Amino acid sequence: MSKFYITTPIYYPSAKPHMGHAYSSIAADMIARFKRIEGCKVSFLTGTDEHGLKIQKAAEANGKDTQSFCDEISKTFVNLTSTLNLSNTDFIRTTEDRHKNTVTELWNLLEKNDQLYLSKYAGWYSVSDEAYYSETEIEDIEGKKVSKTSGSSVEWMEEESFFFKLSEWEKPLLEFYNNNPNFIQPESRRNEVISFVSSGLKDLSVSRTTFKWGIPVPNNSKHIMYVWLDALTNYLSATNYFNNHNEFWPADVHIIGKDILRFHAVYWPAFLMAANLPLPKKVFGHGWILSGEEKMSKSKGNILDPVDLVSKFGSDAIRYYLIKEVIFGLDGKINIDNLMNSINDLGNNIGNLSNRIFTILDKYYGCKVPEVNNNYSVNERLKINKKDFINLINNYELHNYIKNIHAYSSKINKYVNDNEPWNRKINSEQNINNILFSTLNALKNIFILLYPVMPLVSKKFLEHLSISENEINLNLIDKNLIQKKQLSKPDILFKKYE
Ligand code: MSP
């Protein structure tokens, strides 16, 4: 069985989750579920990034002890699994021992390979981004220094620090990108990274001494490790890499937002190369969920709460809408009216199709699969190729995957309209059986394909065909339902919104 390891970013538990976080997790979940029904053994990791000044300050602002604050907010991210119906196989917190041990191990390897040295850092730092910025990366806005890319304010920082010899990895990184053209996707992001690395890499400060909320540097506990070195290593920690139980590293893909591309596509592979460890196979940087023209974020105060939305519309609807609406890799705007229209479209297209077919089956066939004769073959118009969907997922065209399901379903609707299985004047009994049999199998295929995006409704529909959730598999697409099999009529599959 082939293996597939996919990760989401680990989220800062500085405030409860918003739609941006939900989006990363939903996209990763869709891919994880698809890979499972394709037959892979899947490891799907998410979690929380709990160290660093940003979290320490958030805890202070809430008047809480840092660990208790993390425990509390991290739970709201753990709960996202059931709210959004995620199928993650693990949830990592960077305050766990298994993680601290792995980061310490990685530090030791870097030290052993002569990749670290002690010096002094003097430069700009953004606590909100937990990132160092050079003079050319910041600007003055209304008398305040801010990062040009994120807009968050930066402060001057001077302290003793361990440095990682990032500059040594400029050439190896460029070579690696060149030899692995699909490592960074989409293409536009890859170009950004290559131009950043080509413009020259400076050594990276990887420890701090002015606060304590982090993992101590081995044998020098005056220093704690830079939170991004700590955080990125979570992907390795969860595989038990240094305990010889690793089954999944290297990861097949890290799904991240474009805002954290540099960390994943430059620093992370450099740390791994320097420690002589295998590199992940791909980093996919998706776009932002916008509110109006702006990124949805806590600091901008324009966030939609996924928990609220799920309680109004259900997790399937939110999952479907985000994947359909936002081209994977680009920014996308969302709004509630549009969400309701999308779900109504689903009802009009797929919901009606199911309803029409099951009404006839229920009335005239005792809700059993109709019988077809030996020379039955599925109408060319209704054929579907699962390879097309496999390719779309492998190319990370998540929005086109949904488009394709819609196109297929529209085709089936047209076929039913053209052939009128309810009209006994123009159809022989055998003909009607054939039309219903084909349509029923097409519906089965639609819901198998829809499963990674809308697991609840797909599970429900397929159970009416006596296919249980753990039997859902892409191979069923090429298998017709057993004739005369007893089915049951689903009730309303998609709610209508006014
Ligand atoms: N803790 C770091 C990630 C460490 S990974 C080793 C972090 N956390 S975060 O909570 O600020 O954001 C994590 C991710 O949430 C972003 O990279 C992005 O994937 C997602 N999003 C946050 N806001 C977003 C939008 N408005 N739109 C889409 N996704 C964005 O960065």
mmCIF file of N, CA and C in Angstrom, residues 5 45 51 90 92-111 215-216 218 225 229-246 249 268 271-272 275 277:
data_model
loop_
_atom_site.group_PDB
_atom_site.id
_atom_site.type_symbol
_atom_site.label_atom_id
_atom_site.label_comp_id
_atom_site.label_asym_id
_atom_site.label_seq_id
_atom_site.Cartn_x
_atom_site.Cartn_y
_atom_site.Cartn_z
ATOM 1 N N TYR A 5 1.760 11.322 3.271
ATOM 2 C CA TYR A 5 1.836 12.127 4.493
ATOM 3 C C TYR A 5 1.586 13.591 4.137
ATOM 4 N N LEU A 45 -1.544 15.370 9.462
ATOM 5 C CA LEU A 45 -1.160 16.045 10.697
ATOM 6 C C LEU A 45 -1.603 17.509 10.732
ATOM 7 N N HIS A 51 5.014 28.137 21.089
ATOM 8 C CA HIS A 51 6.092 28.897 21.726
ATOM 9 C C HIS A 51 6.236 30.291 21.105
ATOM 10 N N ASP A 90 -3.462 12.791 13.586
ATOM 11 C CA ASP A 90 -2.662 13.209 14.738
ATOM 12 C C ASP A 90 -2.871 14.711 14.924
ATOM 13 N N ILE A 92 -0.536 17.718 16.811
ATOM 14 C CA ILE A 92 0.689 17.930 17.584
ATOM 15 C C ILE A 92 0.664 19.305 18.243
ATOM 16 N N ARG A 93 1.173 19.354 19.467
ATOM 17 C CA ARG A 93 1.347 20.633 20.160
ATOM 18 C C ARG A 93 2.849 20.768 20.409
ATOM 19 N N THR A 94 3.385 21.961 20.134
ATOM 20 C CA THR A 94 4.847 22.086 20.258
ATOM 21 C C THR A 94 5.300 22.115 21.714
ATOM 22 N N THR A 95 4.341 22.137 22.645
ATOM 23 C CA THR A 95 4.726 22.057 24.058
ATOM 24 C C THR A 95 4.786 20.602 24.542
ATOM 25 N N GLU A 96 4.548 19.656 23.645
ATOM 26 C CA GLU A 96 4.622 18.243 24.041
ATOM 27 C C GLU A 96 6.084 17.777 24.062
ATOM 28 N N ASP A 97 6.353 16.791 24.930
ATOM 29 C CA ASP A 97 7.721 16.277 25.041
ATOM 30 C C ASP A 97 8.215 15.639 23.744
ATOM 31 N N ARG A 98 7.338 14.908 23.059
ATOM 32 C CA ARG A 98 7.788 14.229 21.828
ATOM 33 C C ARG A 98 8.340 15.255 20.838
ATOM 34 N N HIS A 99 7.764 16.465 20.869
ATOM 35 C CA HIS A 99 8.231 17.503 19.959
ATOM 36 C C HIS A 99 9.527 18.129 20.482
ATOM 37 N N LYS A 100 9.535 18.458 21.778
ATOM 38 C CA LYS A 100 10.739 19.096 22.338
ATOM 39 C C LYS A 100 11.959 18.207 22.103
ATOM 40 N N ASN A 101 11.765 16.894 22.284
ATOM 41 C CA ASN A 101 12.889 15.965 22.094
ATOM 42 C C ASN A 101 13.381 15.978 20.656
ATOM 43 N N THR A 102 12.448 16.033 19.716
ATOM 44 C CA THR A 102 12.849 16.015 18.301
ATOM 45 C C THR A 102 13.601 17.293 17.940
ATOM 46 N N VAL A 103 13.108 18.436 18.420
ATOM 47 C CA VAL A 103 13.780 19.705 18.094
ATOM 48 C C VAL A 103 15.191 19.711 18.694
ATOM 49 N N THR A 104 15.300 19.199 19.916
ATOM 50 C CA THR A 104 16.620 19.165 20.561
ATOM 51 C C THR A 104 17.569 18.285 19.739
ATOM 52 N N GLU A 105 17.032 17.168 19.280
ATOM 53 C CA GLU A 105 17.824 16.245 18.450
ATOM 54 C C GLU A 105 18.299 16.938 17.164
ATOM 55 N N LEU A 106 17.382 17.680 16.547
ATOM 56 C CA LEU A 106 17.732 18.379 15.309
ATOM 57 C C LEU A 106 18.816 19.433 15.585
ATOM 58 N N TRP A 107 18.659 20.156 16.677
ATOM 59 C CA TRP A 107 19.664 21.166 17.055
ATOM 60 C C TRP A 107 21.032 20.503 17.203
ATOM 61 N N ASN A 108 21.041 19.352 17.893
ATOM 62 C CA ASN A 108 22.310 18.639 18.108
ATOM 63 C C ASN A 108 22.958 18.248 16.784
ATOM 64 N N LEU A 109 22.122 17.815 15.852
ATOM 65 C CA LEU A 109 22.664 17.445 14.535
ATOM 66 C C LEU A 109 23.267 18.658 13.833
ATOM 67 N N LEU A 110 22.566 19.782 13.916
ATOM 68 C CA LEU A 110 23.070 21.002 13.268
ATOM 69 C C LEU A 110 24.402 21.407 13.892
ATOM 70 N N GLU A 111 24.461 21.268 15.208
ATOM 71 C CA GLU A 111 25.685 21.633 15.918
ATOM 72 C C GLU A 111 26.820 20.683 15.525
ATOM 73 N N ILE A 215 11.867 26.376 23.634
ATOM 74 C CA ILE A 215 12.649 25.172 23.946
ATOM 75 C C ILE A 215 14.108 25.586 24.167
ATOM 76 N N PRO A 216 14.687 25.242 25.331
ATOM 77 C CA PRO A 216 16.057 25.696 25.606
ATOM 78 C C PRO A 216 17.074 25.075 24.642
ATOM 79 N N PRO A 218 20.300 23.174 23.848
ATOM 80 C CA PRO A 218 21.031 22.200 24.658
ATOM 81 C C PRO A 218 22.347 22.791 25.177
ATOM 82 N N MET A 225 15.248 28.391 21.522
ATOM 83 C CA MET A 225 15.351 28.310 20.067
ATOM 84 C C MET A 225 14.333 29.219 19.389
ATOM 85 N N LEU A 229 12.254 27.575 13.923
ATOM 86 C CA LEU A 229 13.040 26.326 13.898
ATOM 87 C C LEU A 229 12.273 25.272 14.701
ATOM 88 N N ASP A 230 11.780 25.709 15.827
ATOM 89 C CA ASP A 230 10.954 24.877 16.696
ATOM 90 C C ASP A 230 9.704 24.395 15.943
ATOM 91 N N ALA A 231 8.961 25.349 15.374
ATOM 92 C CA ALA A 231 7.659 25.011 14.777
ATOM 93 C C ALA A 231 7.778 24.092 13.567
ATOM 94 N N LEU A 232 8.712 24.409 12.666
ATOM 95 C CA LEU A 232 8.820 23.610 11.436
ATOM 96 C C LEU A 232 9.117 22.144 11.732
ATOM 97 N N THR A 233 9.841 21.934 12.835
ATOM 98 C CA THR A 233 10.247 20.564 13.167
ATOM 99 C C THR A 233 9.056 19.696 13.584
ATOM 100 N N ASN A 234 7.895 20.326 13.818
ATOM 101 C CA ASN A 234 6.724 19.525 14.215
ATOM 102 C C ASN A 234 6.421 18.417 13.218
ATOM 103 N N TYR A 235 6.686 18.718 11.924
ATOM 104 C CA TYR A 235 6.349 17.747 10.885
ATOM 105 C C TYR A 235 7.163 16.458 11.037
ATOM 106 N N LEU A 236 8.337 16.634 11.593
ATOM 107 C CA LEU A 236 9.239 15.501 11.814
ATOM 108 C C LEU A 236 8.887 14.817 13.144
ATOM 109 N N SER A 237 8.604 15.635 14.160
ATOM 110 C CA SER A 237 8.303 15.093 15.489
ATOM 111 C C SER A 237 7.180 14.066 15.425
ATOM 112 N N ALA A 238 6.139 14.411 14.648
ATOM 113 C CA ALA A 238 4.953 13.544 14.635
ATOM 114 C C ALA A 238 5.248 12.193 13.999
ATOM 115 N N THR A 239 6.339 12.087 13.234
ATOM 116 C CA THR A 239 6.650 10.797 12.607
ATOM 117 C C THR A 239 7.551 9.948 13.501
ATOM 118 N N ASN A 240 7.920 10.497 14.653
ATOM 119 C CA ASN A 240 8.794 9.737 15.553
ATOM 120 C C ASN A 240 10.140 9.472 14.892
ATOM 121 N N TYR A 241 10.592 10.446 14.146
ATOM 122 C CA TYR A 241 11.739 10.228 13.253
ATOM 123 C C TYR A 241 12.986 9.684 13.943
ATOM 124 N N PHE A 242 13.317 10.281 15.082
ATOM 125 C CA PHE A 242 14.591 9.883 15.697
ATOM 126 C C PHE A 242 14.466 8.648 16.590
ATOM 127 N N ASN A 243 13.272 8.085 16.685
ATOM 128 C CA ASN A 243 13.116 6.878 17.493
ATOM 129 C C ASN A 243 12.985 5.622 16.649
ATOM 130 N N ASN A 244 13.344 5.762 15.385
ATOM 131 C CA ASN A 244 13.281 4.629 14.464
ATOM 132 C C ASN A 244 11.888 4.050 14.275
ATOM 133 N N HIS A 245 10.875 4.842 14.584
ATOM 134 C CA HIS A 245 9.526 4.349 14.313
ATOM 135 C C HIS A 245 8.942 5.065 13.105
ATOM 136 N N ASN A 246 9.789 5.856 12.452
ATOM 137 C CA ASN A 246 9.271 6.667 11.357
ATOM 138 C C ASN A 246 8.746 5.810 10.219
ATOM 139 N N TRP A 249 7.956 9.993 7.201
ATOM 140 C CA TRP A 249 8.835 11.047 6.684
ATOM 141 C C TRP A 249 9.639 10.522 5.506
ATOM 142 N N TRP A 268 13.222 25.671 6.046
ATOM 143 C CA TRP A 268 12.986 24.262 6.408
ATOM 144 C C TRP A 268 13.878 23.316 5.584
ATOM 145 N N PHE A 271 17.491 23.716 6.843
ATOM 146 C CA PHE A 271 17.756 23.032 8.119
ATOM 147 C C PHE A 271 17.938 21.530 7.866
ATOM 148 N N LEU A 272 17.046 20.981 7.051
ATOM 149 C CA LEU A 272 17.078 19.529 6.828
ATOM 150 C C LEU A 272 18.334 19.104 6.070
ATOM 151 N N ALA A 275 21.223 19.128 8.315
ATOM 152 C CA ALA A 275 21.239 18.027 9.284
ATOM 153 C C ALA A 275 21.326 16.677 8.576
ATOM 154 N N LEU A 277 19.114 15.300 6.530
ATOM 155 C CA LEU A 277 17.842 14.581 6.626
ATOM 156 C C LEU A 277 17.070 14.730 5.309
#
